[in-house]
mmCIF file of C-alpha atoms in Angstrom:
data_model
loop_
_atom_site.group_PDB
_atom_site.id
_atom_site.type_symbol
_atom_site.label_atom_id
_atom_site.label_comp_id
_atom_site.label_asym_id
_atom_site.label_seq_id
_atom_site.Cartn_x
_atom_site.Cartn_y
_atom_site.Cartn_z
ATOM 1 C CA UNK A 1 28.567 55.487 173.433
ATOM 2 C CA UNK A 2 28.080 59.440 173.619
ATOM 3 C CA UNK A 3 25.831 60.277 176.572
ATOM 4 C CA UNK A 4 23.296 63.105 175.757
ATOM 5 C CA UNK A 5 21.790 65.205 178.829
ATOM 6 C CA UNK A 6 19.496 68.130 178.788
ATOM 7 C CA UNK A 7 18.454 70.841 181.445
ATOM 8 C CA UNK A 8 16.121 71.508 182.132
ATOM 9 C CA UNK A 9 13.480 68.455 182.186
ATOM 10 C CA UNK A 10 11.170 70.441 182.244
ATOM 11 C CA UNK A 11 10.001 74.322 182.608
ATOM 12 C CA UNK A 12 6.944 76.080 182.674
ATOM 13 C CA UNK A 13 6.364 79.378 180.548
ATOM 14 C CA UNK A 14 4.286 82.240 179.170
ATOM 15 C CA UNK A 15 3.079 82.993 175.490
ATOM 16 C CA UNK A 16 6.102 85.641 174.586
ATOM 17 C CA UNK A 17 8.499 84.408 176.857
ATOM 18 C CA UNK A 18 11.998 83.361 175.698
ATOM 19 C CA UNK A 19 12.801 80.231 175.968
ATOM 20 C CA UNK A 20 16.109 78.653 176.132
ATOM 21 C CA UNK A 21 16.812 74.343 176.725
ATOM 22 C CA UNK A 22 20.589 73.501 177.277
ATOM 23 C CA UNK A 23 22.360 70.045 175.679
ATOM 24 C CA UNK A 24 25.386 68.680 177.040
ATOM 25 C CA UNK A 25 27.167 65.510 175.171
ATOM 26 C CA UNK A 26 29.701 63.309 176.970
ATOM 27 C CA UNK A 27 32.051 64.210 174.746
ATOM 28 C CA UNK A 28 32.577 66.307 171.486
ATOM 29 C CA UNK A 29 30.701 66.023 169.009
ATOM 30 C CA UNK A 30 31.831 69.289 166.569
ATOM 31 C CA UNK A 31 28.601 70.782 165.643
ATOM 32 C CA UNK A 32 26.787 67.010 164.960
ATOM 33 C CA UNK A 33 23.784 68.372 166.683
ATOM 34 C CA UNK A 34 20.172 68.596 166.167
ATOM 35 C CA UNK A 35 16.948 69.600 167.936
ATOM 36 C CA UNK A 36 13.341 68.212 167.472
ATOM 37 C CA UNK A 37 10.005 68.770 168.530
ATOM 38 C CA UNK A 38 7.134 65.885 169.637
ATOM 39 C CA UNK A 39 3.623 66.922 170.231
ATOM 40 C CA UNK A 40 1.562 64.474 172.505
ATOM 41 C CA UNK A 41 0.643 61.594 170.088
ATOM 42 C CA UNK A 42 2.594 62.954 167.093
ATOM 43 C CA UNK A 43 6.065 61.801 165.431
ATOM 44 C CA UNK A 44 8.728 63.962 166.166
ATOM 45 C CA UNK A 45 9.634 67.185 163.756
ATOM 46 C CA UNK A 46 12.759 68.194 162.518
ATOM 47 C CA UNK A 47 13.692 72.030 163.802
ATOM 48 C CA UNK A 48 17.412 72.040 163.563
ATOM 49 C CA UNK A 49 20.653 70.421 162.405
ATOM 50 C CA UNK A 50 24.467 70.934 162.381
ATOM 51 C CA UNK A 51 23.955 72.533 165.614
ATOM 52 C CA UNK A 52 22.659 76.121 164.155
ATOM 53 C CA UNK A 53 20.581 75.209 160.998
ATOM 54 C CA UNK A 54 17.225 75.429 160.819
ATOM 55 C CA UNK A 55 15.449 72.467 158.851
ATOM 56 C CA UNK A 56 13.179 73.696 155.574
ATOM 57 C CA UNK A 57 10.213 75.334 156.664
ATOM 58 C CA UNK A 58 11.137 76.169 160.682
ATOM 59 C CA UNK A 59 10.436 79.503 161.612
ATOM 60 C CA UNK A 60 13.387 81.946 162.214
ATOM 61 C CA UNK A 61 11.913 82.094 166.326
ATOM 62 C CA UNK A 62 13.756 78.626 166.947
ATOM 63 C CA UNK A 63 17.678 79.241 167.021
ATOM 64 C CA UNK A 64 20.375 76.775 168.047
ATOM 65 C CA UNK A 65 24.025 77.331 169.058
ATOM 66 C CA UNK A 66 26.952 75.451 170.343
ATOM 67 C CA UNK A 67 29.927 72.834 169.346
ATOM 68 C CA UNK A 68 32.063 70.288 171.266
ATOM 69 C CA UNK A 69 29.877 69.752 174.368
ATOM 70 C CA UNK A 70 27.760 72.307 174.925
ATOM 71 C CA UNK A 71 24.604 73.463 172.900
ATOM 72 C CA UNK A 72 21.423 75.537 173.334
ATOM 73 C CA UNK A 73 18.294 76.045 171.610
ATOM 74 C CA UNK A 74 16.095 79.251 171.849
ATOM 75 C CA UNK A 75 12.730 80.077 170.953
ATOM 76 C CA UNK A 76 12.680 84.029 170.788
ATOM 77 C CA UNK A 77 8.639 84.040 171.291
ATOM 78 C CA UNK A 78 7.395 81.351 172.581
ATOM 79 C CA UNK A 79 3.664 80.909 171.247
ATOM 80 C CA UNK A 80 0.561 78.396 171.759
ATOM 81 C CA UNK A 81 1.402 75.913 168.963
ATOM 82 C CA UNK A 82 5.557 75.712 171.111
ATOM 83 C CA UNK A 83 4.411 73.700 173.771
ATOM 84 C CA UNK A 84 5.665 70.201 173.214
ATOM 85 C CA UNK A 85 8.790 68.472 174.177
ATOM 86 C CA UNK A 86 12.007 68.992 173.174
ATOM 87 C CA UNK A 87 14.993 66.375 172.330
ATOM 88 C CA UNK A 88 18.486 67.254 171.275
ATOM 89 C CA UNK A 89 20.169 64.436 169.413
ATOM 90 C CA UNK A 90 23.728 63.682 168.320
ATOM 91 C CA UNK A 91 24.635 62.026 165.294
ATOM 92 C CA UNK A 92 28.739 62.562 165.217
ATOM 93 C CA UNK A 93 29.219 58.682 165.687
ATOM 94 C CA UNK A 94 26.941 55.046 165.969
ATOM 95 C CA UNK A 95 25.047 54.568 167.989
ATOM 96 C CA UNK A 96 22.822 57.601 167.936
ATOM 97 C CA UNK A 97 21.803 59.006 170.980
ATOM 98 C CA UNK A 98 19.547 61.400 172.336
ATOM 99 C CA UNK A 99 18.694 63.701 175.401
ATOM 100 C CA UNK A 100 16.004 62.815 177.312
ATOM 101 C CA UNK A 101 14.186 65.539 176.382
ATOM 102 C CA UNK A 102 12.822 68.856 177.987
ATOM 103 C CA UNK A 103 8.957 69.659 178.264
ATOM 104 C CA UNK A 104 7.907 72.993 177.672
ATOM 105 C CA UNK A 105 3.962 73.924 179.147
ATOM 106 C CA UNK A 106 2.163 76.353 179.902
ATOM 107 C CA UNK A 107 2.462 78.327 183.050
ATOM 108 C CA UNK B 1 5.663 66.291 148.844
ATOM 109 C CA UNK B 2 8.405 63.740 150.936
ATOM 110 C CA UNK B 3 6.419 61.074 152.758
ATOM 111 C CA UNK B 4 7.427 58.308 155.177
ATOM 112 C CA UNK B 5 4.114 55.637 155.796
ATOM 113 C CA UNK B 6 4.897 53.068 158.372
ATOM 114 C CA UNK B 7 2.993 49.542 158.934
ATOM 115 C CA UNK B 8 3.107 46.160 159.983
ATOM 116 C CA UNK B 9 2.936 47.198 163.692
ATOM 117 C CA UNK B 10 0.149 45.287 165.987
ATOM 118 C CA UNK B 11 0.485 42.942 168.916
ATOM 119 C CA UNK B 12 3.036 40.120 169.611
ATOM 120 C CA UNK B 13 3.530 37.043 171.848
ATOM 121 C CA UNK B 14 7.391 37.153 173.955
ATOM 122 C CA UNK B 15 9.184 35.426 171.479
ATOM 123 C CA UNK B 16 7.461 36.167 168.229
ATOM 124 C CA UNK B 17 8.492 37.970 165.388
ATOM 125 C CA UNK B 18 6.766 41.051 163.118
ATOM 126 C CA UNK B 19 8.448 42.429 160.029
ATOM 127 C CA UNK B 20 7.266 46.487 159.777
ATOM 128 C CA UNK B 21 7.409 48.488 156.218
ATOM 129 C CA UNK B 22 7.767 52.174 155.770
ATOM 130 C CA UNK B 23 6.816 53.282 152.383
ATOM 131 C CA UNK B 24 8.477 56.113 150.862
ATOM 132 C CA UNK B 25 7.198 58.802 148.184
ATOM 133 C CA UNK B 26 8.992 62.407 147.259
ATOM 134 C CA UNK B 27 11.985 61.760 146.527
ATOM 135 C CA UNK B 28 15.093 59.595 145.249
ATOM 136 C CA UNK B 29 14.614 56.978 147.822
ATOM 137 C CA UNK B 30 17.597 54.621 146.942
ATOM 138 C CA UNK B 31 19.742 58.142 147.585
ATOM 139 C CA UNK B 32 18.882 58.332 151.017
ATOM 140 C CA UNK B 33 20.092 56.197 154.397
ATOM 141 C CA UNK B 34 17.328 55.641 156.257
ATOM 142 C CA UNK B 35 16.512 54.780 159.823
ATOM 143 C CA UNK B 36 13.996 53.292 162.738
ATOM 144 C CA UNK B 37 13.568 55.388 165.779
ATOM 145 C CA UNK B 38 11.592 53.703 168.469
ATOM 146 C CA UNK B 39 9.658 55.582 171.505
ATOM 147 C CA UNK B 40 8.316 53.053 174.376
ATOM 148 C CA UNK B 41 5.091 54.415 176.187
ATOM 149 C CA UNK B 42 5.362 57.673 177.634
ATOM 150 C CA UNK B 43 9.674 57.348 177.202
ATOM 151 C CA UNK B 44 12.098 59.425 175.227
ATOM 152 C CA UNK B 45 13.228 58.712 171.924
ATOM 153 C CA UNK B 46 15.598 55.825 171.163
ATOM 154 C CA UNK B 47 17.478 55.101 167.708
ATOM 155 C CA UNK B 48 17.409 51.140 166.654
ATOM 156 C CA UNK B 49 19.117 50.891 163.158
ATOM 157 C CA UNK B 50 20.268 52.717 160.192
ATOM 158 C CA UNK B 51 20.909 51.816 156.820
ATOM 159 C CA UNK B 52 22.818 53.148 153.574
ATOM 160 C CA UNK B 53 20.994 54.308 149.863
ATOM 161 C CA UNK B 54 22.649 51.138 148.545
ATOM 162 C CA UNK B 55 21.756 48.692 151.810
ATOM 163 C CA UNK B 56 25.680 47.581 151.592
ATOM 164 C CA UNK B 57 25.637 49.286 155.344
ATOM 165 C CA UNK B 58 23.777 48.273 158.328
ATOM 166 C CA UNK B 59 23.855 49.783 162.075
ATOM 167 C CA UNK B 60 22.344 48.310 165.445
ATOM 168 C CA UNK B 61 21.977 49.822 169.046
ATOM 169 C CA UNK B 62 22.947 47.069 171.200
ATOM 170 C CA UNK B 63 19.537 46.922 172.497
ATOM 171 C CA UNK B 64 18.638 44.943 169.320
ATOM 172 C CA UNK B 65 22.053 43.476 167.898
ATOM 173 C CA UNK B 66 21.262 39.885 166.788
ATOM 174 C CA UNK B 67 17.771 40.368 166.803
ATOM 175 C CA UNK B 68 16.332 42.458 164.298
ATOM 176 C CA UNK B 69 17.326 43.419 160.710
ATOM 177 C CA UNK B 70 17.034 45.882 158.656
ATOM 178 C CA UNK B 71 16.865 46.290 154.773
ATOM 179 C CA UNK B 72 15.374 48.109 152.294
ATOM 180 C CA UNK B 73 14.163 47.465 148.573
ATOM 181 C CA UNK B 74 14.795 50.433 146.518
ATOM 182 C CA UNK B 75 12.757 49.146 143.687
ATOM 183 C CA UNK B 76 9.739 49.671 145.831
ATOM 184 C CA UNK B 77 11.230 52.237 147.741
ATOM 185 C CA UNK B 78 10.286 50.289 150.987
ATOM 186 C CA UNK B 79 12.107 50.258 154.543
ATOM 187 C CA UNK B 80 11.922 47.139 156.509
ATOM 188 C CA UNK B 81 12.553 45.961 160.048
ATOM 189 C CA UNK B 82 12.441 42.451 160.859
ATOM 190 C CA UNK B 83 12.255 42.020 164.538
ATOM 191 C CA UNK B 84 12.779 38.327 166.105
ATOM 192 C CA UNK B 85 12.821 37.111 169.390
ATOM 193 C CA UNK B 86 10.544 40.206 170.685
ATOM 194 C CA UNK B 87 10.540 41.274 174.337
ATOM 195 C CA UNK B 88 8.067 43.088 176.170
ATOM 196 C CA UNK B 89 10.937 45.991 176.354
ATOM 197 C CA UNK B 90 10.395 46.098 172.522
ATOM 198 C CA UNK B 91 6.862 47.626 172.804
ATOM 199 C CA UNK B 92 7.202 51.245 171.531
ATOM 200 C CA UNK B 93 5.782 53.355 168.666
ATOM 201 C CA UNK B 94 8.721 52.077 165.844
ATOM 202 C CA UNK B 95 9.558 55.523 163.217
ATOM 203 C CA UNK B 96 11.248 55.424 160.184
ATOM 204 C CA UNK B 97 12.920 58.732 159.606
ATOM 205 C CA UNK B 98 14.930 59.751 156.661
ATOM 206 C CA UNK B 99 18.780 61.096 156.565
ATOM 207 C CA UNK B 100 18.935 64.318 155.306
ATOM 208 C CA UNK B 101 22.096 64.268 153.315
ATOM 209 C CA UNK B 102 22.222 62.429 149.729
ATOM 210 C CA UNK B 103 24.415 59.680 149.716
ATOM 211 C CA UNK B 104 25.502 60.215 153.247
ATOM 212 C CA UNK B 105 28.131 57.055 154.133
ATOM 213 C CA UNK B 106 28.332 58.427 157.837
ATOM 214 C CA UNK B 107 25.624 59.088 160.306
ATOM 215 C CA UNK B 108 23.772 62.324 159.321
ATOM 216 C CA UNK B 109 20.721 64.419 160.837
ATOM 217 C CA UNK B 110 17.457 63.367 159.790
ATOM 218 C CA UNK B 111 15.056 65.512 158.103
ATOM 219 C CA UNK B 112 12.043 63.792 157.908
ATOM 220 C CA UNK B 113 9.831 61.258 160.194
ATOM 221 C CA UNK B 114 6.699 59.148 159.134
ATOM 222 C CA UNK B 115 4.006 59.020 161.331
ATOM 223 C CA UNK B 116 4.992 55.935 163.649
ATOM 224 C CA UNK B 117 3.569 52.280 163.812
ATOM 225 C CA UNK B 118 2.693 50.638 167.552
ATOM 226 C CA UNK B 119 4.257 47.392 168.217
ATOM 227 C CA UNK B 120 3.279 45.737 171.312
ATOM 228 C CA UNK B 121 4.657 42.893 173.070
ATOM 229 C CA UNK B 122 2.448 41.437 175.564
ATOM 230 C CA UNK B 123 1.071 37.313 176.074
#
């Protein structure tokens, strides 16, 4: 199985601030990457697949790069409605896996 | 507008079984593989199974393997997981989410999640 990890667990930032979570798979993966965001008590949403794309209706602020092992996502601006946590996911082979996720609040 | 509606969740002996639906509306369900994500209280996320548009192709996590199945009925554009043999590691909010790709035979991101159903296993 392909072992997702993310840095960092967790972070605490500013409105404005740029923001930038790192996601490291235990092997490559090409660019068979995506990002999501969870709000407490909500199902997760879609931001970004293929490792760069950003899913309909995502603002331009979120931005993902990477391929192989190593991938980022950025949030330029980071505003109010940002803080939530953050899971990178990899869907080059079964079983899917994801990071544990990254938790972005408020400083 | 694409919707995913989960139900069916509620609470379970060890042992029992619960069968949850995910009803789909917005688009060409039988086009789509679909999937259950599960989340266990305050844990990350964790995939459990994915199917194709046709339901000719099935996938497990390990985690599950022997245990539950899924299927789908593209006349009613329903998703189903039939869980046996619960355990209390089963309890979790259970998602269906949908594969983004039309037709896609191998695993592909997913684009849209419903809203989650609780499933909790507990004497």
């Amino acid at each position: 199985d392909i072992q997702m990890t993310q840095s960092p667990s967790s972070l605490s930032a500013s409105v404005g601030d740029r923001v930038t979570i790192t996601c490291r798979a235990s092997q490559g993966i090409s660019n068979y990457l995506a990002w999501f965001q969870q709000k407490p008590g909500k199902a997760p949403k879609s931001l970004i697949y293929a490792a760069s794309s950003l899913q309909s209706g995502v603002p331009s602020k979120f931005s993902g790069s990477g391929s192989g092992t190593d991938f980022t996502l950025t949030i330029s601006s980071l505003q109010p409605e940002d803080f939530a946590t953050y899971y990178c996911q990899q869907y080059n082979s079964y079983p899917l896996t994801f990071g544990p996720g990254t938790k972005v609040d408020i400083k | 507008e694409v919707q995913l509606l989960e139900s069916g969740g509620g609470l379970v002996q060890p042992g029992g079984s619960l069968r949850l639906s995910c009803a789909a509306s917005g688009f060409t369900f039988s086009s789509y593989a679909m999937s259950w994500v599960r989340q266990a209280p305050g844990k990350g996320l964790e995939w459990v199974s994915a199917i194709s548009g046709s339901g000719g192709s099935t996938y497990y996590a390990d985690s599950v393997k022997g245990r539950f199945t899924i299927s789908r009925d593209n006349s009613k554009n329903t998703l189903y997981l039939q869980m046996n043999s619960l355990r209390a590691e089963d309890t979790a909010v259970y998602y269906c989410a949908k594969f983004g790709v039309v037709g896609a035979q191998a695993p592909d991101a997913f684009d849209i999640w419903g809203q989650g159903t609780m499933v909790t296993v507990s004497s």
